[in-house]
CSV table of N, CA, C and O in Angstrom, one decimal:
chain,number,residue,atom,x,y,z
K,1,UNK,N,0.8,-1.2,0.0
K,1,UNK,CA,0.0,0.0,0.0
K,1,UNK,C,0.9,1.3,0.0
K,1,UNK,O,0.6,2.2,-0.8
K,2,UNK,N,1.9,1.3,0.9
K,2,UNK,CA,2.7,2.5,1.0
K,2,UNK,C,3.5,2.7,-0.3
K,2,UNK,O,3.7,3.9,-0.7
K,3,UNK,N,3.9,1.7,-1.0
K,3,UNK,CA,4.7,1.9,-2.2
K,3,UNK,C,3.8,2.5,-3.3
K,3,UNK,O,4.2,3.3,-4.1
K,4,UNK,N,2.5,2.1,-3.3
K,4,UNK,CA,1.6,2.6,-4.3
K,4,UNK,C,1.3,4.1,-4.0
K,4,UNK,O,1.2,4.9,-4.9
K,5,UNK,N,1.2,4.4,-2.8
K,5,UNK,CA,0.9,5.8,-2.4
K,5,UNK,C,2.2,6.7,-2.7
K,5,UNK,O,2.0,7.8,-3.3
K,6,UNK,N,3.4,6.2,-2.4
K,6,UNK,CA,4.6,6.9,-2.8
K,6,UNK,C,4.7,7.1,-4.3
K,6,UNK,O,5.1,8.1,-4.8
K,7,UNK,N,4.4,6.0,-5.0
K,7,UNK,CA,4.4,6.1,-6.5
K,7,UNK,C,3.4,7.1,-7.0
K,7,UNK,O,3.7,7.9,-7.9
K,8,UNK,N,2.2,7.1,-6.4
K,8,UNK,CA,1.2,8.1,-6.8
K,8,UNK,C,1.7,9.5,-6.5
K,8,UNK,O,1.5,10.4,-7.3
K,9,UNK,N,2.3,9.7,-5.4
K,9,UNK,CA,2.8,11.0,-5.0
K,9,UNK,C,4.0,11.4,-6.0
K,9,UNK,O,4.1,12.6,-6.3
K,10,UNK,N,4.8,10.5,-6.4
K,10,UNK,CA,5.8,10.8,-7.4
K,10,UNK,C,5.2,11.2,-8.7
K,10,UNK,O,5.7,12.2,-9.4
K,11,UNK,N,4.1,10.5,-9.2
K,11,UNK,CA,3.5,11.0,-10.4
K,11,UNK,C,2.9,12.4,-10.3
K,11,UNK,O,3.0,13.2,-11.2
K,12,UNK,N,2.3,12.7,-9.1
K,12,UNK,CA,1.7,14.0,-8.9
K,12,UNK,C,2.9,15.0,-8.9
K,12,UNK,O,2.7,16.1,-9.4
K,13,UNK,N,4.0,14.7,-8.3
K,13,UNK,CA,5.2,15.6,-8.3
K,13,UNK,C,5.6,15.8,-9.7
K,13,UNK,O,5.9,17.0,-10.1
K,14,UNK,N,5.7,14.8,-10.6
K,14,UNK,CA,6.1,15.0,-12.0
K,14,UNK,C,5.1,15.8,-12.7
K,14,UNK,O,5.5,16.6,-13.6
K,15,UNK,N,3.8,15.7,-12.4
K,15,UNK,CA,2.8,16.5,-13.0
K,15,UNK,C,3.0,18.0,-12.7
K,15,UNK,O,2.9,18.8,-13.5
K,16,UNK,N,3.3,18.2,-11.4
K,16,UNK,CA,3.5,19.6,-11.0
K,16,UNK,C,4.8,20.2,-11.6
K,16,UNK,O,4.8,21.3,-12.1
K,17,UNK,N,5.8,19.4,-11.7
K,17,UNK,CA,7.1,19.8,-12.4
K,17,UNK,C,6.8,20.1,-13.9
K,17,UNK,O,7.4,21.1,-14.4
K,18,UNK,N,6.1,19.3,-14.5
K,18,UNK,CA,5.7,19.5,-15.9
K,18,UNK,C,4.9,20.8,-16.1
K,18,UNK,O,5.1,21.6,-17.0
K,19,UNK,N,4.0,21.0,-15.1
K,19,UNK,CA,3.1,22.2,-15.2
K,19,UNK,C,4.0,23.5,-15.0
K,19,UNK,O,3.7,24.5,-15.6
K,20,UNK,N,5.0,23.4,-14.1
K,20,UNK,CA,5.8,24.5,-13.9
K,20,UNK,C,6.8,24.8,-15.0
K,20,UNK,O,7.5,25.8,-15.1
K,21,UNK,N,7.0,23.8,-15.9
K,21,UNK,CA,7.9,23.9,-17.1
K,21,UNK,C,9.3,23.7,-16.7
K,21,UNK,O,10.2,24.3,-17.3
K,22,UNK,N,9.6,22.9,-15.7
K,22,UNK,CA,11.0,22.7,-15.3
K,22,UNK,C,11.8,21.9,-16.4
K,22,UNK,O,11.3,21.0,-17.0
K,23,UNK,N,13.0,22.4,-16.6
K,23,UNK,CA,13.8,21.8,-17.7
K,23,UNK,C,14.5,20.5,-17.3
K,23,UNK,O,14.9,19.7,-18.2
K,24,UNK,N,14.7,20.2,-16.1
K,24,UNK,CA,15.5,19.0,-15.6
K,24,UNK,C,14.7,17.7,-15.9
K,24,UNK,O,15.3,16.7,-16.0
K,25,UNK,N,13.4,17.8,-16.2
K,25,UNK,CA,12.6,16.6,-16.4
K,25,UNK,C,12.6,16.2,-17.8
K,25,UNK,O,12.1,15.1,-18.1
K,26,UNK,N,13.1,17.0,-18.7
K,26,UNK,CA,13.0,16.7,-20.1
K,26,UNK,C,14.4,16.1,-20.6
K,26,UNK,O,15.5,16.6,-20.2
K,27,UNK,N,14.4,15.2,-21.5
K,27,UNK,CA,15.6,14.6,-22.1
K,27,UNK,C,16.4,15.7,-22.8
K,27,UNK,O,15.8,16.5,-23.4
K,28,UNK,N,17.7,15.6,-22.7
K,28,UNK,CA,18.6,16.6,-23.3
K,28,UNK,C,18.4,16.6,-24.8
K,28,UNK,O,18.5,17.6,-25.5
K,29,UNK,N,18.1,15.4,-25.4
K,29,UNK,CA,18.0,15.4,-26.9
K,29,UNK,C,16.7,16.2,-27.3
K,29,UNK,O,16.8,16.9,-28.3
K,30,UNK,N,15.7,16.2,-26.5
K,30,UNK,CA,14.5,17.0,-26.8
K,30,UNK,C,14.7,18.4,-26.5
K,30,UNK,O,14.2,19.3,-27.2
K,31,UNK,N,15.5,18.7,-25.5
K,31,UNK,CA,15.8,20.1,-25.2
K,31,UNK,C,16.5,20.8,-26.4
K,31,UNK,O,16.3,21.9,-26.7
K,32,UNK,N,17.5,20.1,-27.0
K,32,UNK,CA,18.2,20.6,-28.1
K,32,UNK,C,17.5,20.7,-29.4
K,32,UNK,O,17.7,21.5,-30.2
K,33,UNK,N,16.5,19.8,-29.6
K,33,UNK,CA,15.8,19.7,-30.9
K,33,UNK,C,14.6,20.6,-30.9
K,33,UNK,O,14.2,21.0,-32.0
K,34,UNK,N,14.0,20.9,-29.8
K,34,UNK,CA,12.7,21.6,-29.8
K,34,UNK,C,12.9,23.0,-29.3
K,34,UNK,O,13.8,23.3,-28.5
K,35,UNK,N,12.1,23.9,-29.8
K,35,UNK,CA,12.1,25.3,-29.3
K,35,UNK,C,11.5,25.3,-27.9
K,35,UNK,O,10.8,24.4,-27.4
K,36,UNK,N,11.6,26.4,-27.2
K,36,UNK,CA,11.1,26.6,-25.9
K,36,UNK,C,9.6,26.5,-25.8
K,36,UNK,O,9.0,25.8,-24.9
K,37,UNK,N,8.9,27.0,-26.8
K,37,UNK,CA,7.5,27.0,-26.8
K,37,UNK,C,7.0,25.5,-27.0
K,37,UNK,O,6.0,25.1,-26.4
K,38,UNK,N,7.6,24.8,-27.9
K,38,UNK,CA,7.2,23.4,-28.1
K,38,UNK,C,7.5,22.5,-26.9
K,38,UNK,O,6.7,21.7,-26.6
K,39,UNK,N,8.6,22.8,-26.2
K,39,UNK,CA,8.9,22.0,-25.0
K,39,UNK,C,7.8,22.3,-23.9
K,39,UNK,O,7.3,21.4,-23.2
K,40,UNK,N,7.4,23.6,-23.8
K,40,UNK,CA,6.4,23.9,-22.8
K,40,UNK,C,5.1,23.3,-23.2
K,40,UNK,O,4.3,22.9,-22.3
K,41,UNK,N,4.7,23.3,-24.4
K,41,UNK,CA,3.5,22.7,-24.9
K,41,UNK,C,3.5,21.2,-24.6
K,41,UNK,O,2.5,20.7,-24.2
K,42,UNK,N,4.6,20.6,-24.9
K,42,UNK,CA,4.7,19.2,-24.6
K,42,UNK,C,4.6,18.9,-23.1
K,42,UNK,O,3.9,18.0,-22.7
K,43,UNK,N,5.2,19.7,-22.3
K,43,UNK,CA,5.1,19.5,-20.8
K,43,UNK,C,3.7,19.7,-20.4
K,43,UNK,O,3.2,19.0,-19.5
K,44,UNK,N,3.0,20.7,-20.9
K,44,UNK,CA,1.6,21.0,-20.5
K,44,UNK,C,0.7,19.8,-20.9
K,44,UNK,O,-0.3,19.5,-20.2
K,45,UNK,N,1.0,19.1,-22.0
K,45,UNK,CA,0.2,18.0,-22.4
K,45,UNK,C,0.4,16.8,-21.5
K,45,UNK,O,-0.5,15.9,-21.5
K,46,UNK,N,1.4,16.7,-20.7
K,46,UNK,CA,1.7,15.6,-19.8
K,46,UNK,C,1.2,15.8,-18.4
K,46,UNK,O,1.2,14.9,-17.6
K,47,UNK,N,0.7,17.0,-18.1
K,47,UNK,CA,0.2,17.2,-16.7
K,47,UNK,C,-1.0,16.4,-16.4
K,47,UNK,O,-1.0,15.7,-15.3
K,48,UNK,N,-2.0,16.3,-17.3
K,48,UNK,CA,-3.2,15.6,-17.0
K,48,UNK,C,-2.9,14.1,-16.8
K,48,UNK,O,-3.4,13.5,-15.8
K,49,UNK,N,-2.2,13.4,-17.7
K,49,UNK,CA,-2.0,12.0,-17.5
K,49,UNK,C,-1.2,11.7,-16.3
K,49,UNK,O,-1.5,10.7,-15.6
K,50,UNK,N,-0.2,12.5,-16.0
K,50,UNK,CA,0.6,12.2,-14.8
K,50,UNK,C,-0.3,12.4,-13.5
K,50,UNK,O,-0.2,11.6,-12.6
K,51,UNK,N,-1.1,13.4,-13.5
K,51,UNK,CA,-1.9,13.7,-12.3
K,51,UNK,C,-3.0,12.6,-12.2
K,51,UNK,O,-3.2,12.1,-11.1
K,52,UNK,N,-3.6,12.1,-13.3
K,52,UNK,CA,-4.5,11.0,-13.2
K,52,UNK,C,-3.9,9.7,-12.8
K,52,UNK,O,-4.5,9.0,-12.0
K,53,UNK,N,-2.7,9.4,-13.3
K,53,UNK,CA,-2.0,8.2,-12.8
K,53,UNK,C,-1.7,8.3,-11.4
K,53,UNK,O,-1.8,7.3,-10.6
K,54,UNK,N,-1.3,9.5,-10.9
K,54,UNK,CA,-1.0,9.6,-9.5
K,54,UNK,C,-2.2,9.4,-8.6
K,54,UNK,O,-2.1,8.7,-7.6
K,55,UNK,N,-3.3,10.0,-9.0
K,55,UNK,CA,-4.5,9.8,-8.2
K,55,UNK,C,-5.0,8.3,-8.3
K,55,UNK,O,-5.4,7.8,-7.3
K,56,UNK,N,-4.8,7.7,-9.4
K,56,UNK,CA,-5.2,6.3,-9.6
K,56,UNK,C,-4.3,5.4,-8.6
K,56,UNK,O,-4.9,4.5,-7.9
K,57,UNK,N,-3.0,5.6,-8.6
K,57,UNK,CA,-2.2,4.8,-7.8
K,57,UNK,C,-2.5,5.0,-6.3
K,57,UNK,O,-2.5,4.1,-5.5
K,58,UNK,N,-2.8,6.3,-5.9
K,58,UNK,CA,-3.1,6.5,-4.5
K,58,UNK,C,-4.4,5.9,-4.1
K,58,UNK,O,-4.5,5.2,-3.1
K,59,UNK,N,-5.4,6.0,-4.9
K,59,UNK,CA,-6.7,5.4,-4.6
K,59,UNK,C,-6.7,3.9,-4.6
K,59,UNK,O,-7.3,3.3,-3.8
K,60,UNK,N,-6.0,3.3,-5.6
K,60,UNK,CA,-5.9,1.9,-5.6
K,60,UNK,C,-5.0,1.3,-4.4
K,60,UNK,O,-5.3,0.2,-4.0
K,61,UNK,N,-4.1,2.1,-3.9
K,61,UNK,CA,-3.4,1.7,-2.7
K,61,UNK,C,-4.4,1.6,-1.5
K,61,UNK,O,-4.3,0.7,-0.7
K,62,UNK,N,-5.3,2.6,-1.4
K,62,UNK,CA,-6.3,2.5,-0.4
K,62,UNK,C,-7.2,1.4,-0.6
K,62,UNK,O,-7.6,0.7,0.4
K,63,UNK,N,-7.7,1.2,-1.8
K,63,UNK,CA,-8.6,0.1,-2.1
K,63,UNK,C,-7.9,-1.3,-1.8
K,63,UNK,O,-8.6,-2.2,-1.2
K,64,UNK,N,-6.6,-1.4,-2.1
K,64,UNK,CA,-5.9,-2.6,-1.8
K,64,UNK,C,-5.9,-2.9,-0.3
K,64,UNK,O,-6.0,-4.0,0.2
K,65,UNK,N,-5.7,-1.8,0.5
K,65,UNK,CA,-5.6,-2.0,2.0
K,65,UNK,C,-7.0,-2.4,2.6
K,65,UNK,O,-7.0,-3.0,3.7
K,66,UNK,N,-8.1,-2.2,1.9
K,66,UNK,CA,-9.4,-2.6,2.4
K,66,UNK,C,-9.7,-4.0,2.2
K,66,UNK,O,-10.6,-4.6,2.9
K,67,UNK,N,-8.9,-4.7,1.3
K,67,UNK,CA,-9.1,-6.1,1.0
K,67,UNK,C,-10.5,-6.5,0.6
K,67,UNK,O,-11.1,-7.5,1.1
K,68,UNK,N,-11.1,-5.7,-0.2
K,68,UNK,CA,-12.5,-6.0,-0.7
K,68,UNK,C,-12.5,-6.8,-2.0
K,68,UNK,O,-13.5,-7.3,-2.4
K,69,UNK,N,-11.4,-6.8,-2.7
K,69,UNK,CA,-11.3,-7.5,-4.0
K,69,UNK,C,-10.3,-8.6,-4.0
K,69,UNK,O,-9.4,-8.6,-3.2
K,70,UNK,N,-10.6,-9.6,-4.8
K,70,UNK,CA,-9.6,-10.7,-5.0
K,70,UNK,C,-8.5,-10.1,-5.9
K,70,UNK,O,-8.6,-9.0,-6.5
K,71,UNK,N,-7.4,-10.9,-6.0
K,71,UNK,CA,-6.2,-10.4,-6.8
K,71,UNK,C,-6.7,-10.2,-8.3
K,71,UNK,O,-6.3,-9.2,-8.9
K,72,UNK,N,-7.4,-11.2,-8.8
K,72,UNK,CA,-7.8,-11.1,-10.2
K,72,UNK,C,-8.7,-9.8,-10.4
K,72,UNK,O,-8.5,-9.1,-11.4
K,73,UNK,N,-9.7,-9.6,-9.5
K,73,UNK,CA,-10.5,-8.4,-9.7
K,73,UNK,C,-9.7,-7.1,-9.5
K,73,UNK,O,-10.0,-6.2,-10.3
K,74,UNK,N,-8.8,-7.1,-8.7
K,74,UNK,CA,-7.9,-6.0,-8.5
K,74,UNK,C,-7.1,-5.7,-9.7
K,74,UNK,O,-7.0,-4.5,-10.1
K,75,UNK,N,-6.5,-6.7,-10.3
K,75,UNK,CA,-5.7,-6.5,-11.5
K,75,UNK,C,-6.6,-6.0,-12.7
K,75,UNK,O,-6.2,-5.1,-13.4
K,76,UNK,N,-7.7,-6.6,-12.8
K,76,UNK,CA,-8.6,-6.2,-13.9
K,76,UNK,C,-9.1,-4.8,-13.7
K,76,UNK,O,-9.1,-4.0,-14.6
K,77,UNK,N,-9.4,-4.4,-12.5
K,77,UNK,CA,-9.9,-3.0,-12.2
K,77,UNK,C,-8.7,-2.0,-12.5
K,77,UNK,O,-8.9,-1.0,-13.1
K,78,UNK,N,-7.5,-2.4,-12.0
K,78,UNK,CA,-6.4,-1.5,-12.3
K,78,UNK,C,-6.2,-1.4,-13.8
K,78,UNK,O,-5.9,-0.2,-14.3
K,79,UNK,N,-6.2,-2.4,-14.6
K,79,UNK,CA,-6.0,-2.4,-16.0
K,79,UNK,C,-7.1,-1.5,-16.7
K,79,UNK,O,-6.8,-0.7,-17.6
K,80,UNK,N,-8.3,-1.8,-16.3
K,80,UNK,CA,-9.5,-1.0,-16.9
K,80,UNK,C,-9.3,0.5,-16.6
K,80,UNK,O,-9.7,1.3,-17.5
K,81,UNK,N,-8.8,0.8,-15.5
K,81,UNK,CA,-8.7,2.3,-15.2
K,81,UNK,C,-7.5,2.9,-15.7
K,81,UNK,O,-7.4,4.1,-16.1
K,82,UNK,N,-6.4,2.1,-15.9
K,82,UNK,CA,-5.1,2.7,-16.3
K,82,UNK,C,-4.9,2.7,-17.8
K,82,UNK,O,-4.3,3.6,-18.3
K,83,UNK,N,-5.5,1.8,-18.5
K,83,UNK,CA,-5.3,1.7,-20.0
K,83,UNK,C,-5.9,3.0,-20.7
K,83,UNK,O,-5.2,3.6,-21.6
K,84,UNK,N,-7.0,3.5,-20.3
K,84,UNK,CA,-7.5,4.8,-21.0
K,84,UNK,C,-6.5,6.0,-20.7
K,84,UNK,O,-6.3,6.8,-21.6
K,85,UNK,N,-6.0,6.0,-19.5
K,85,UNK,CA,-5.1,7.1,-19.1
K,85,UNK,C,-3.8,7.0,-19.9
K,85,UNK,O,-3.3,8.0,-20.5
K,86,UNK,N,-3.3,5.8,-20.0
K,86,UNK,CA,-2.1,5.6,-20.8
K,86,UNK,C,-2.3,5.9,-22.3
K,86,UNK,O,-1.5,6.5,-23.0
K,87,UNK,N,-3.4,5.5,-22.8
K,87,UNK,CA,-3.8,5.7,-24.2
K,87,UNK,C,-3.9,7.2,-24.5
K,87,UNK,O,-3.4,7.7,-25.5
K,88,UNK,N,-4.5,7.9,-23.5
K,88,UNK,CA,-4.7,9.4,-23.7
K,88,UNK,C,-3.3,10.1,-23.7
K,88,UNK,O,-3.0,10.9,-24.5
K,89,UNK,N,-2.4,9.6,-22.8
K,89,UNK,CA,-1.1,10.2,-22.8
K,89,UNK,C,-0.3,9.9,-24.1
K,89,UNK,O,0.4,10.8,-24.6
K,90,UNK,N,-0.4,8.7,-24.6
K,90,UNK,CA,0.3,8.4,-25.9
K,90,UNK,C,-0.3,9.2,-27.0
K,90,UNK,O,0.5,9.7,-27.9
K,91,UNK,N,-1.6,9.4,-27.1
K,91,UNK,CA,-2.2,10.2,-28.1
K,91,UNK,C,-1.7,11.7,-28.1
K,91,UNK,O,-1.5,12.3,-29.1
K,92,UNK,N,-1.7,12.2,-26.8
K,92,UNK,CA,-1.3,13.6,-26.7
K,92,UNK,C,0.2,13.8,-27.0
K,92,UNK,O,0.6,14.7,-27.7
K,93,UNK,N,1.0,12.8,-26.6
K,93,UNK,CA,2.5,12.9,-26.9
K,93,UNK,C,2.8,12.7,-28.4
K,93,UNK,O,3.8,13.2,-28.9
K,94,UNK,N,2.0,11.9,-29.0
K,94,UNK,CA,2.3,11.5,-30.4
K,94,UNK,C,2.3,12.7,-31.3
K,94,UNK,O,3.1,12.8,-32.3
K,95,UNK,N,1.5,13.7,-31.0
K,95,UNK,CA,1.4,14.9,-31.9
K,95,UNK,C,2.7,15.7,-31.9
K,95,UNK,O,3.0,16.4,-32.9
K,96,UNK,N,3.5,15.6,-30.8
K,96,UNK,CA,4.7,16.3,-30.7
K,96,UNK,C,5.9,15.6,-31.5
K,96,UNK,O,6.9,16.2,-31.8
K,97,UNK,N,5.7,14.3,-31.7
K,97,UNK,CA,6.8,13.5,-32.3
K,97,UNK,C,6.6,13.3,-33.8
K,97,UNK,O,7.4,12.6,-34.5
K,98,UNK,N,5.5,13.9,-34.4
K,98,UNK,CA,5.3,13.8,-35.8
K,98,UNK,C,6.2,14.8,-36.5
K,98,UNK,O,6.0,16.0,-36.3
K,99,UNK,N,7.1,14.4,-37.3
K,99,UNK,CA,8.0,15.3,-38.0
K,99,UNK,C,8.1,15.0,-39.5
K,99,UNK,O,8.0,13.9,-39.9
C-alpha cells in the first residue's frame, strides 16, 4: 500500500514539475531539438496523464488496503482504469513527435 501511495505522489510531483515547465525533467535530446514553446506545450500536455495516474495509484493503494477485491478483480480493475489514461497520454504525446 505504501509503495503505491509513494508512486502516486511521485506521479503527482512529476505532473507539478511539468506544469511549472521545469527543464530538468526533459531529455537533453528533446531540449536541443525543440524550441522553448514546443517544450512547454509538450510538458503541459503531460500534466493531466501524470496527475490522473498519481490519483489512480493513491486510490488503488487505499482500495488494496481494504481487502475487498480478490487479486484477479484488483488487476482487472487496475487495467481497466489505467489503460485509458495511458492511451490518452500516448495520443497527446504523439502529436509532438510527428515530423
